[in-house]
Structures are given as C-alpha cells and as structure tokens.
Amino acid sequence: MSFQSMQSGEKTKRRSMGDFFGGYFKRFPSILTANLFFAAPLAVSGAVVWGLSFLFPLNIFIQLLPIPLCAPFFAGVVQVTRDMIAGKKEKAVPTFFKGLKNNWRQFLLHGVIFYLAILLDYFSIVFYYAAAATNPLFYVLFGLCLFILLFLLFMFFYVPVITVTLELPMRYVYKDAALMAVWELPSNFLSVLCLLALTAVVSTLFMLSGNYTANWIIAAVLLVAVLPATVCYIVHFFVYPKVDKMLIQKDKPRENDETRQKMQETIKESLQKDPAFKEALQEKANQDDAYVFHNGRMIKRAKLEEYYRNEHDV
C-alpha cells in the first residue's frame, strides 16, 4: 500500500506503509521524549478532573477540561512530530520547547475553541437524538450534527500543524484548515482509518489483560509513553505533505516575485534620487567581470580591451 506525498523542495513521490513504520521506529526516541514531557500537564489535568469530581457531579464539562488545559503543551508534541515527517533531524527536547515557546498562546486558543465546539456539538447530538423519538425528522438534524463533528475532526487535523509551520493570523489558519478538511478527504479518511487501527490495537491489549487494575496500568503507560505523539505522527504522516504542497510550496513563487518587485522599486527610487547611484550600480554589475583569464594569468578587462584596441589601430 502506498500514498502520494510531497516533501519540501522535492518532486512528488510515493510513500508506503514501510516508510510509515520505518520513520516511526527509527525516531521512536523522539516519540517517547515528546510523550514524557507532555505527560506532566496531562497528569495535572487528570488530577484537576479527579478533584472536581468530588465537588461536582462528573459531567461532560469536567471530562473535557484536559483539552484546553493541555493544549499549550500539545504544541511541543506537534512540533516534534511535524519535524519528523518533514525529514528534519532535530533533537526532540529543544524542538519540543521551541514549539511550546512559539505557539502556546495560539494552542491555548485552539484548545478553548475545540472544547466549546465539541460541547456544542455534543449537546446538539443528544438533543436531536432524543427529539427524533417523537419526530423522525429530527434524525436529519442528528445526522447533520454527526457530519459537523466529523468536519471538526478533519479541520483539527490541520489547525495544529498549520500553526507550527506557518505564521498566519488565526482566521487564515482556520480558513485553510476548513478548506483542506473538505478538499483533502482521501488523506483525512486514511488518517481516521489508521487511528481506528490504533484504537483496535489498544482495545485488544485491554481485552487480553482481562484485569481491571492491569487495564489502568496499561492505559497509564500508553498515555505517558506512546499515545499522544503516536496519534500526531499518524495524522501528520498524511496531512503534512498536503500542507507543504498547498500552503508552503505554492507560496514560494509569489514570495520570490514580491521580493523581486520590491528590489526593482527600490533601485528605481534610488536612481531618481541620486543619479550617481547609476554609476555605482553599473560598477557593481561589472565587478565580477573586472578581471578575465588570459594567457595563463588574470588581467583587468579594461587593459585587455585597450590592448586589442591599440593592436587594431596599428
């Protein structure tokens, strides 16, 4: 099984599941490092949920609190796995903290937005499903809510990786993510398929243990050592090449044209303000040609031209 991919500055090539597993196990220490750093805020958010459960009835508002609480630190995990997929051989620790330092504010906002969006969609699904028992037409709205939930999932495949890759205003991050959530459906569904396979593997481990305490230990070990960065790696393996192709490579010609245009405008203004600038510019343009190789040695072009001019006159 192979997949179409685009790497920065390279021609389009096909990648296989061998590339997927090879890259994962080759850089597994980076996966482990990113997970270990992310485990601390994850444990704190879990403790917050556990503590609030003694004060309030455990509900969806409390259960989803780890999303905004851990979101700033998730930037480090995204940075590490994005660099893995991009082929960068950076060390995991400085890469994690670079992602955290540069993007924690944006990721905090992403976490709050995702938290509120999931809450709104959850209550809509529950309401319309209950209402459909009395009026089947509500199944249409129920299905629409499920579609919106899937769209949100696809969109947030792209929001984190676009944030750490490009310096864009928030509205453009979400606009690009929304467009790619729709137009890159094959990559999105492949990501979901692999995430389902990962879920099946984890569920199998729980079933094989057959013990409540053992399941808690397995869950803790997986959360601390493997799962967050592995989920990121799976998603980025499929979506980052699309981000690179559509948002990075596509903008390079435009950036070069803008730079060239600004340079031409600057030269034009300088020529208008200072006529002597033309002579300096001409001298700089001819600087590389000031000397030429002739008869085994370097000679000034002007002297060589003068010599041949005199020879011609004679």
mmCIF file of C-alpha atoms in Angstrom:
data_model
loop_
_atom_site.group_PDB
_atom_site.id
_atom_site.type_symbol
_atom_site.label_atom_id
_atom_site.label_comp_id
_atom_site.label_asym_id
_atom_site.label_seq_id
_atom_site.Cartn_x
_atom_site.Cartn_y
_atom_site.Cartn_z
ATOM 1 C CA MET A 1 0.000 0.000 0.000
ATOM 2 C CA SER A 2 1.433 3.382 -0.990
ATOM 3 C CA PHE A 3 0.458 7.003 -0.649
ATOM 4 C CA GLN A 4 1.124 10.138 -2.687
ATOM 5 C CA SER A 5 3.331 12.607 -0.858
ATOM 6 C CA MET A 6 5.123 15.893 -1.319
ATOM 7 C CA GLN A 7 8.263 16.776 0.590
ATOM 8 C CA SER A 8 9.720 20.292 0.761
ATOM 9 C CA GLY A 9 11.843 21.084 -2.261
ATOM 10 C CA GLU A 10 11.447 17.604 -3.725
ATOM 11 C CA LYS A 11 9.456 16.117 -6.525
ATOM 12 C CA THR A 12 6.242 14.324 -5.727
ATOM 13 C CA LYS A 13 6.927 10.752 -4.714
ATOM 14 C CA ARG A 14 5.028 7.827 -3.331
ATOM 15 C CA ARG A 15 5.361 6.666 0.242
ATOM 16 C CA SER A 16 4.408 3.276 1.570
ATOM 17 C CA MET A 17 3.477 1.837 4.929
ATOM 18 C CA GLY A 18 7.120 0.777 5.093
ATOM 19 C CA ASP A 19 8.039 4.475 5.182
ATOM 20 C CA PHE A 20 5.397 4.992 7.862
ATOM 21 C CA PHE A 21 6.654 2.279 10.216
ATOM 22 C CA GLY A 22 10.308 2.818 9.313
ATOM 23 C CA GLY A 23 10.137 6.507 10.164
ATOM 24 C CA TYR A 24 8.187 5.812 13.339
ATOM 25 C CA PHE A 25 10.511 3.204 14.836
ATOM 26 C CA LYS A 26 13.649 4.984 13.649
ATOM 27 C CA ARG A 27 12.609 8.126 15.523
ATOM 28 C CA PHE A 28 10.803 6.379 18.378
ATOM 29 C CA PRO A 29 13.097 8.022 20.989
ATOM 30 C CA SER A 30 11.692 11.373 19.827
ATOM 31 C CA ILE A 31 8.156 9.998 20.187
ATOM 32 C CA LEU A 32 8.977 8.817 23.701
ATOM 33 C CA THR A 33 10.606 12.125 24.671
ATOM 34 C CA ALA A 34 7.686 14.227 23.444
ATOM 35 C CA ASN A 35 5.257 11.974 25.303
ATOM 36 C CA LEU A 36 7.195 12.166 28.554
ATOM 37 C CA PHE A 37 7.203 15.967 28.501
ATOM 38 C CA PHE A 38 3.511 16.015 27.635
ATOM 39 C CA ALA A 39 2.750 13.533 30.429
ATOM 40 C CA ALA A 40 3.242 16.160 33.155
ATOM 41 C CA PRO A 41 0.436 18.554 32.062
ATOM 42 C CA LEU A 42 -1.689 15.536 31.153
ATOM 43 C CA ALA A 43 -1.312 14.203 34.701
ATOM 44 C CA VAL A 44 -2.093 17.623 36.183
ATOM 45 C CA SER A 45 -5.242 17.978 34.074
ATOM 46 C CA GLY A 46 -6.278 14.458 35.086
ATOM 47 C CA ALA A 47 -5.793 15.396 38.736
ATOM 48 C CA VAL A 48 -7.940 18.510 38.214
ATOM 49 C CA VAL A 49 -10.753 16.402 36.749
ATOM 50 C CA TRP A 50 -10.403 13.896 39.588
ATOM 51 C CA GLY A 51 -10.524 16.657 42.211
ATOM 52 C CA LEU A 52 -13.535 18.373 40.642
ATOM 53 C CA SER A 53 -15.396 15.069 40.586
ATOM 54 C CA PHE A 54 -15.535 15.236 44.395
ATOM 55 C CA LEU A 55 -17.030 18.723 44.308
ATOM 56 C CA PHE A 56 -19.422 18.400 41.376
ATOM 57 C CA PRO A 57 -21.203 15.569 39.579
ATOM 58 C CA LEU A 58 -18.890 14.254 36.869
ATOM 59 C CA ASN A 59 -20.224 15.624 33.575
ATOM 60 C CA ILE A 60 -19.063 16.407 30.076
ATOM 61 C CA PHE A 61 -17.915 19.924 31.062
ATOM 62 C CA ILE A 62 -15.429 18.480 33.547
ATOM 63 C CA GLN A 63 -14.452 15.440 31.488
ATOM 64 C CA LEU A 64 -13.342 17.584 28.542
ATOM 65 C CA LEU A 65 -11.308 20.053 30.635
ATOM 66 C CA PRO A 66 -7.976 18.367 29.742
ATOM 67 C CA ILE A 67 -8.427 19.670 26.186
ATOM 68 C CA PRO A 68 -7.896 23.389 26.981
ATOM 69 C CA LEU A 69 -5.586 22.644 29.931
ATOM 70 C CA CYS A 70 -3.159 20.535 27.887
ATOM 71 C CA ALA A 71 -3.487 22.428 24.602
ATOM 72 C CA PRO A 72 -0.493 24.802 25.084
ATOM 73 C CA PHE A 73 1.835 21.853 25.791
ATOM 74 C CA PHE A 74 0.436 19.938 22.840
ATOM 75 C CA ALA A 75 2.253 22.491 20.666
ATOM 76 C CA GLY A 76 5.546 20.830 21.608
ATOM 77 C CA VAL A 77 4.279 17.385 20.603
ATOM 78 C CA VAL A 78 3.041 18.743 17.277
ATOM 79 C CA GLN A 79 6.382 20.461 16.624
ATOM 80 C CA VAL A 80 8.349 17.255 17.247
ATOM 81 C CA THR A 81 6.173 15.007 15.074
ATOM 82 C CA ARG A 82 5.857 17.633 12.326
ATOM 83 C CA ASP A 83 9.655 17.856 12.114
ATOM 84 C CA MET A 84 9.861 14.057 11.967
ATOM 85 C CA ILE A 85 7.517 13.925 8.970
ATOM 86 C CA ALA A 86 9.276 16.888 7.335
ATOM 87 C CA GLY A 87 12.566 14.976 7.493
ATOM 88 C CA LYS A 88 14.284 17.330 9.935
ATOM 89 C CA LYS A 89 16.781 15.633 12.230
ATOM 90 C CA GLU A 90 16.464 17.974 15.182
ATOM 91 C CA LYS A 91 16.808 16.853 18.788
ATOM 92 C CA ALA A 92 13.459 16.214 20.444
ATOM 93 C CA VAL A 93 13.978 18.203 23.660
ATOM 94 C CA PRO A 94 14.836 21.626 22.138
ATOM 95 C CA THR A 95 12.270 21.035 19.395
ATOM 96 C CA PHE A 96 9.545 20.375 21.966
ATOM 97 C CA PHE A 97 10.301 23.548 23.902
ATOM 98 C CA LYS A 98 10.651 25.585 20.712
ATOM 99 C CA GLY A 99 7.144 24.548 19.712
ATOM 100 C CA LEU A 100 5.858 25.293 23.211
ATOM 101 C CA LYS A 101 7.518 28.714 23.411
ATOM 102 C CA ASN A 102 6.482 29.891 19.955
ATOM 103 C CA ASN A 103 2.923 28.573 19.858
ATOM 104 C CA TRP A 104 1.478 28.128 23.363
ATOM 105 C CA ARG A 105 -0.841 31.156 23.070
ATOM 106 C CA GLN A 106 -2.276 30.013 19.754
ATOM 107 C CA PHE A 107 -2.717 26.464 21.037
ATOM 108 C CA LEU A 108 -4.458 27.700 24.174
ATOM 109 C CA LEU A 109 -6.952 29.474 21.921
ATOM 110 C CA HIS A 110 -7.275 26.335 19.767
ATOM 111 C CA GLY A 111 -7.965 24.295 22.897
ATOM 112 C CA VAL A 112 -10.716 26.641 24.080
ATOM 113 C CA ILE A 113 -12.319 26.743 20.620
ATOM 114 C CA PHE A 114 -12.197 22.955 20.254
ATOM 115 C CA TYR A 115 -13.572 22.487 23.786
ATOM 116 C CA LEU A 116 -16.545 24.772 23.107
ATOM 117 C CA ALA A 117 -17.156 23.295 19.645
ATOM 118 C CA ILE A 118 -17.221 19.733 20.996
ATOM 119 C CA LEU A 119 -19.557 20.735 23.838
ATOM 120 C CA LEU A 120 -21.970 22.464 21.468
ATOM 121 C CA ASP A 121 -21.981 19.571 19.034
ATOM 122 C CA TYR A 122 -22.337 17.014 21.826
ATOM 123 C CA PHE A 123 -25.428 18.653 23.310
ATOM 124 C CA SER A 124 -26.896 19.100 19.828
ATOM 125 C CA ILE A 125 -26.426 15.390 19.093
ATOM 126 C CA VAL A 126 -28.002 14.372 22.409
ATOM 127 C CA PHE A 127 -30.936 16.767 21.958
ATOM 128 C CA TYR A 128 -31.778 15.837 18.361
ATOM 129 C CA TYR A 129 -31.376 12.114 19.029
ATOM 130 C CA ALA A 130 -33.865 12.345 21.913
ATOM 131 C CA ALA A 131 -36.211 14.550 19.871
ATOM 132 C CA ALA A 132 -36.155 12.047 16.998
ATOM 133 C CA ALA A 133 -38.048 9.597 19.213
ATOM 134 C CA THR A 134 -41.120 11.826 18.854
ATOM 135 C CA ASN A 135 -40.479 13.213 15.371
ATOM 136 C CA PRO A 136 -38.328 11.251 12.867
ATOM 137 C CA LEU A 137 -37.496 14.485 11.007
ATOM 138 C CA PHE A 138 -35.051 15.288 13.797
ATOM 139 C CA TYR A 139 -32.895 12.436 12.526
ATOM 140 C CA VAL A 140 -31.908 14.785 9.699
ATOM 141 C CA LEU A 141 -30.544 17.322 12.186
ATOM 142 C CA PHE A 142 -28.992 14.493 14.188
ATOM 143 C CA GLY A 143 -27.145 13.327 11.071
ATOM 144 C CA LEU A 144 -26.094 16.906 10.330
ATOM 145 C CA CYS A 145 -24.560 17.170 13.805
ATOM 146 C CA LEU A 146 -22.614 13.967 13.210
ATOM 147 C CA PHE A 147 -21.368 15.409 9.920
ATOM 148 C CA ILE A 148 -20.287 18.604 11.707
ATOM 149 C CA LEU A 149 -18.446 16.505 14.293
ATOM 150 C CA LEU A 150 -16.552 14.713 11.516
ATOM 151 C CA PHE A 151 -15.789 18.049 9.850
ATOM 152 C CA LEU A 152 -14.410 19.416 13.148
ATOM 153 C CA LEU A 153 -12.211 16.342 13.476
ATOM 154 C CA PHE A 154 -10.831 16.786 9.963
ATOM 155 C CA MET A 155 -10.309 20.516 10.471
ATOM 156 C CA PHE A 156 -8.353 19.976 13.674
ATOM 157 C CA PHE A 157 -6.115 17.549 11.830
ATOM 158 C CA TYR A 158 -4.767 20.662 10.083
ATOM 159 C CA VAL A 159 -5.087 23.502 12.617
ATOM 160 C CA PRO A 160 -2.135 22.425 14.835
ATOM 161 C CA VAL A 161 0.296 21.600 12.027
ATOM 162 C CA ILE A 162 -0.520 24.801 10.106
ATOM 163 C CA THR A 163 0.024 26.809 13.299
ATOM 164 C CA VAL A 164 3.538 25.450 13.955
ATOM 165 C CA THR A 165 4.503 25.557 10.269
ATOM 166 C CA LEU A 166 3.315 28.981 9.110
ATOM 167 C CA GLU A 167 2.981 32.367 10.779
ATOM 168 C CA LEU A 168 -0.607 33.172 9.852
ATOM 169 C CA PRO A 169 -3.406 35.125 11.551
ATOM 170 C CA MET A 170 -5.899 32.865 13.285
ATOM 171 C CA ARG A 171 -8.643 33.481 10.736
ATOM 172 C CA TYR A 172 -6.392 32.242 7.914
ATOM 173 C CA VAL A 173 -5.336 29.189 9.931
ATOM 174 C CA TYR A 174 -8.970 28.179 10.354
ATOM 175 C CA LYS A 175 -9.906 29.100 6.796
ATOM 176 C CA ASP A 176 -7.109 26.971 5.328
ATOM 177 C CA ALA A 177 -7.858 24.128 7.745
ATOM 178 C CA ALA A 178 -11.562 24.201 6.850
ATOM 179 C CA LEU A 179 -10.808 24.129 3.123
ATOM 180 C CA MET A 180 -8.366 21.237 3.468
ATOM 181 C CA ALA A 181 -10.821 19.360 5.693
ATOM 182 C CA VAL A 182 -13.110 19.233 2.651
ATOM 183 C CA TRP A 183 -10.693 19.032 -0.292
ATOM 184 C CA GLU A 184 -8.230 16.523 1.185
ATOM 185 C CA LEU A 185 -10.784 13.844 2.067
ATOM 186 C CA PRO A 186 -8.609 10.856 0.984
ATOM 187 C CA SER A 187 -5.816 11.876 3.359
ATOM 188 C CA ASN A 188 -8.323 12.640 6.106
ATOM 189 C CA PHE A 189 -10.022 9.259 5.834
ATOM 190 C CA LEU A 190 -6.663 7.469 5.727
ATOM 191 C CA SER A 191 -5.782 9.240 8.982
ATOM 192 C CA VAL A 192 -9.069 8.113 10.536
ATOM 193 C CA LEU A 193 -8.529 4.558 9.288
ATOM 194 C CA CYS A 194 -5.091 4.363 10.893
ATOM 195 C CA LEU A 195 -6.404 5.901 14.120
ATOM 196 C CA LEU A 196 -9.122 3.242 14.197
ATOM 197 C CA ALA A 197 -6.439 0.586 13.719
ATOM 198 C CA LEU A 198 -4.524 2.065 16.656
ATOM 199 C CA THR A 199 -7.723 2.013 18.734
ATOM 200 C CA ALA A 200 -8.227 -1.644 17.832
ATOM 201 C CA VAL A 201 -4.688 -2.495 18.959
ATOM 202 C CA VAL A 202 -5.169 -0.715 22.298
ATOM 203 C CA SER A 203 -8.569 -2.359 22.807
ATOM 204 C CA THR A 204 -7.016 -5.758 22.114
ATOM 205 C CA LEU A 205 -4.426 -5.134 24.829
ATOM 206 C CA PHE A 206 -7.211 -4.353 27.289
ATOM 207 C CA MET A 207 -9.107 -7.492 26.310
ATOM 208 C CA LEU A 208 -6.029 -9.705 26.631
ATOM 209 C CA SER A 209 -5.212 -8.407 30.101
ATOM 210 C CA GLY A 210 -8.671 -9.266 31.412
ATOM 211 C CA ASN A 211 -7.984 -7.397 34.636
ATOM 212 C CA TYR A 212 -9.335 -4.028 35.757
ATOM 213 C CA THR A 213 -6.151 -2.988 37.551
ATOM 214 C CA ALA A 214 -3.957 -4.166 34.683
ATOM 215 C CA ASN A 215 -6.046 -2.144 32.237
ATOM 216 C CA TRP A 216 -5.458 1.006 34.282
ATOM 217 C CA ILE A 217 -1.717 0.333 34.294
ATOM 218 C CA ILE A 218 -1.694 -0.301 30.531
ATOM 219 C CA ALA A 219 -3.689 2.884 29.902
ATOM 220 C CA ALA A 220 -1.318 4.939 32.074
ATOM 221 C CA VAL A 221 1.796 3.560 30.368
ATOM 222 C CA LEU A 222 0.378 4.144 26.890
ATOM 223 C CA LEU A 223 -0.693 7.703 27.703
ATOM 224 C CA VAL A 224 2.675 8.563 29.235
ATOM 225 C CA ALA A 225 4.950 6.827 26.746
ATOM 226 C CA VAL A 226 3.215 6.371 23.401
ATOM 227 C CA LEU A 227 -0.253 7.589 22.503
ATOM 228 C CA PRO A 228 -0.266 11.429 22.184
ATOM 229 C CA ALA A 229 2.771 11.664 19.886
ATOM 230 C CA THR A 230 1.785 8.496 18.020
ATOM 231 C CA VAL A 231 -1.613 9.990 17.202
ATOM 232 C CA CYS A 232 0.149 13.147 15.989
ATOM 233 C CA TYR A 233 2.584 11.120 13.905
ATOM 234 C CA ILE A 234 -0.250 9.215 12.221
ATOM 235 C CA VAL A 235 -2.179 12.370 11.365
ATOM 236 C CA HIS A 236 0.868 14.343 10.227
ATOM 237 C CA PHE A 237 2.102 11.492 8.025
ATOM 238 C CA PHE A 238 -0.971 12.006 5.855
ATOM 239 C CA VAL A 239 -1.798 15.707 6.229
ATOM 240 C CA TYR A 240 1.573 17.478 6.444
ATOM 241 C CA PRO A 241 2.566 16.687 2.824
ATOM 242 C CA LYS A 242 -0.706 18.332 1.765
ATOM 243 C CA VAL A 243 0.037 21.404 3.875
ATOM 244 C CA ASP A 244 3.526 21.547 2.394
ATOM 245 C CA LYS A 245 2.223 21.255 -1.169
ATOM 246 C CA MET A 246 -0.767 23.586 -0.923
ATOM 247 C CA LEU A 247 0.441 26.253 1.523
ATOM 248 C CA ILE A 248 4.245 26.250 1.517
ATOM 249 C CA GLN A 249 5.412 25.310 -1.980
ATOM 250 C CA LYS A 250 2.534 27.171 -3.614
ATOM 251 C CA ASP A 251 3.518 30.463 -1.968
ATOM 252 C CA LYS A 252 7.229 30.333 -2.836
ATOM 253 C CA PRO A 253 6.912 31.690 -6.421
ATOM 254 C CA ARG A 254 4.695 34.504 -5.162
ATOM 255 C CA GLU A 255 7.205 35.365 -2.425
ATOM 256 C CA ASN A 256 10.042 35.429 -4.974
ATOM 257 C CA ASP A 257 8.020 37.685 -7.285
ATOM 258 C CA GLU A 258 7.214 40.059 -4.422
ATOM 259 C CA THR A 259 10.883 40.210 -3.388
ATOM 260 C CA ARG A 260 11.986 40.882 -6.967
ATOM 261 C CA GLN A 261 9.346 43.603 -7.369
ATOM 262 C CA LYS A 262 10.378 45.329 -4.140
ATOM 263 C CA MET A 263 14.020 45.234 -5.227
ATOM 264 C CA GLN A 264 13.176 46.801 -8.588
ATOM 265 C CA GLU A 265 11.136 49.536 -6.904
ATOM 266 C CA THR A 266 13.994 50.282 -4.502
ATOM 267 C CA ILE A 267 16.509 50.564 -7.359
ATOM 268 C CA LYS A 268 14.150 52.813 -9.320
ATOM 269 C CA GLU A 269 13.685 55.160 -6.355
ATOM 270 C CA SER A 270 17.451 55.293 -5.757
ATOM 271 C CA LEU A 271 18.110 56.167 -9.401
ATOM 272 C CA GLN A 272 15.587 59.005 -9.235
ATOM 273 C CA LYS A 273 17.005 60.437 -6.003
ATOM 274 C CA ASP A 274 20.726 60.021 -6.772
ATOM 275 C CA PRO A 275 21.984 59.977 -10.385
ATOM 276 C CA ALA A 276 25.401 58.823 -9.145
ATOM 277 C CA PHE A 277 23.756 55.620 -7.990
ATOM 278 C CA LYS A 278 23.547 54.524 -11.632
ATOM 279 C CA GLU A 279 27.344 54.554 -11.974
ATOM 280 C CA ALA A 280 27.747 52.657 -8.699
ATOM 281 C CA LEU A 281 25.180 50.117 -9.817
ATOM 282 C CA GLN A 282 26.907 49.661 -13.161
ATOM 283 C CA GLU A 283 30.270 49.249 -11.439
ATOM 284 C CA LYS A 284 28.818 46.608 -9.115
ATOM 285 C CA ALA A 285 27.195 44.793 -12.036
ATOM 286 C CA ASN A 286 30.538 44.633 -13.846
ATOM 287 C CA GLN A 287 32.524 43.809 -10.721
ATOM 288 C CA ASP A 288 32.643 40.070 -11.393
ATOM 289 C CA ASP A 289 33.874 40.747 -14.935
ATOM 290 C CA ALA A 290 36.600 43.252 -13.909
ATOM 291 C CA TYR A 291 39.260 40.554 -14.359
ATOM 292 C CA VAL A 292 39.493 37.922 -17.079
ATOM 293 C CA PHE A 293 41.771 34.901 -17.521
ATOM 294 C CA HIS A 294 44.178 35.469 -20.463
ATOM 295 C CA ASN A 295 47.331 33.553 -21.406
ATOM 296 C CA GLY A 296 47.561 31.835 -18.032
ATOM 297 C CA ARG A 297 47.042 34.887 -15.821
ATOM 298 C CA MET A 298 44.322 37.264 -14.605
ATOM 299 C CA ILE A 299 44.230 40.614 -16.418
ATOM 300 C CA LYS A 300 41.940 43.582 -15.994
ATOM 301 C CA ARG A 301 39.303 43.529 -18.687
ATOM 302 C CA ALA A 302 39.776 47.259 -19.351
ATOM 303 C CA LYS A 303 43.520 46.841 -20.034
ATOM 304 C CA LEU A 304 42.920 43.835 -22.276
ATOM 305 C CA GLU A 305 40.314 45.742 -24.267
ATOM 306 C CA GLU A 306 42.679 48.710 -24.546
ATOM 307 C CA TYR A 307 45.498 46.425 -25.764
ATOM 308 C CA TYR A 308 43.397 44.857 -28.505
ATOM 309 C CA ARG A 309 42.016 48.263 -29.450
ATOM 310 C CA ASN A 310 45.572 49.572 -29.943
ATOM 311 C CA GLU A 311 46.515 46.441 -31.903
ATOM 312 C CA HIS A 312 43.537 47.028 -34.146
ATOM 313 C CA ASP A 313 44.508 50.675 -34.698
ATOM 314 C CA VAL A 314 48.029 49.633 -35.685
#
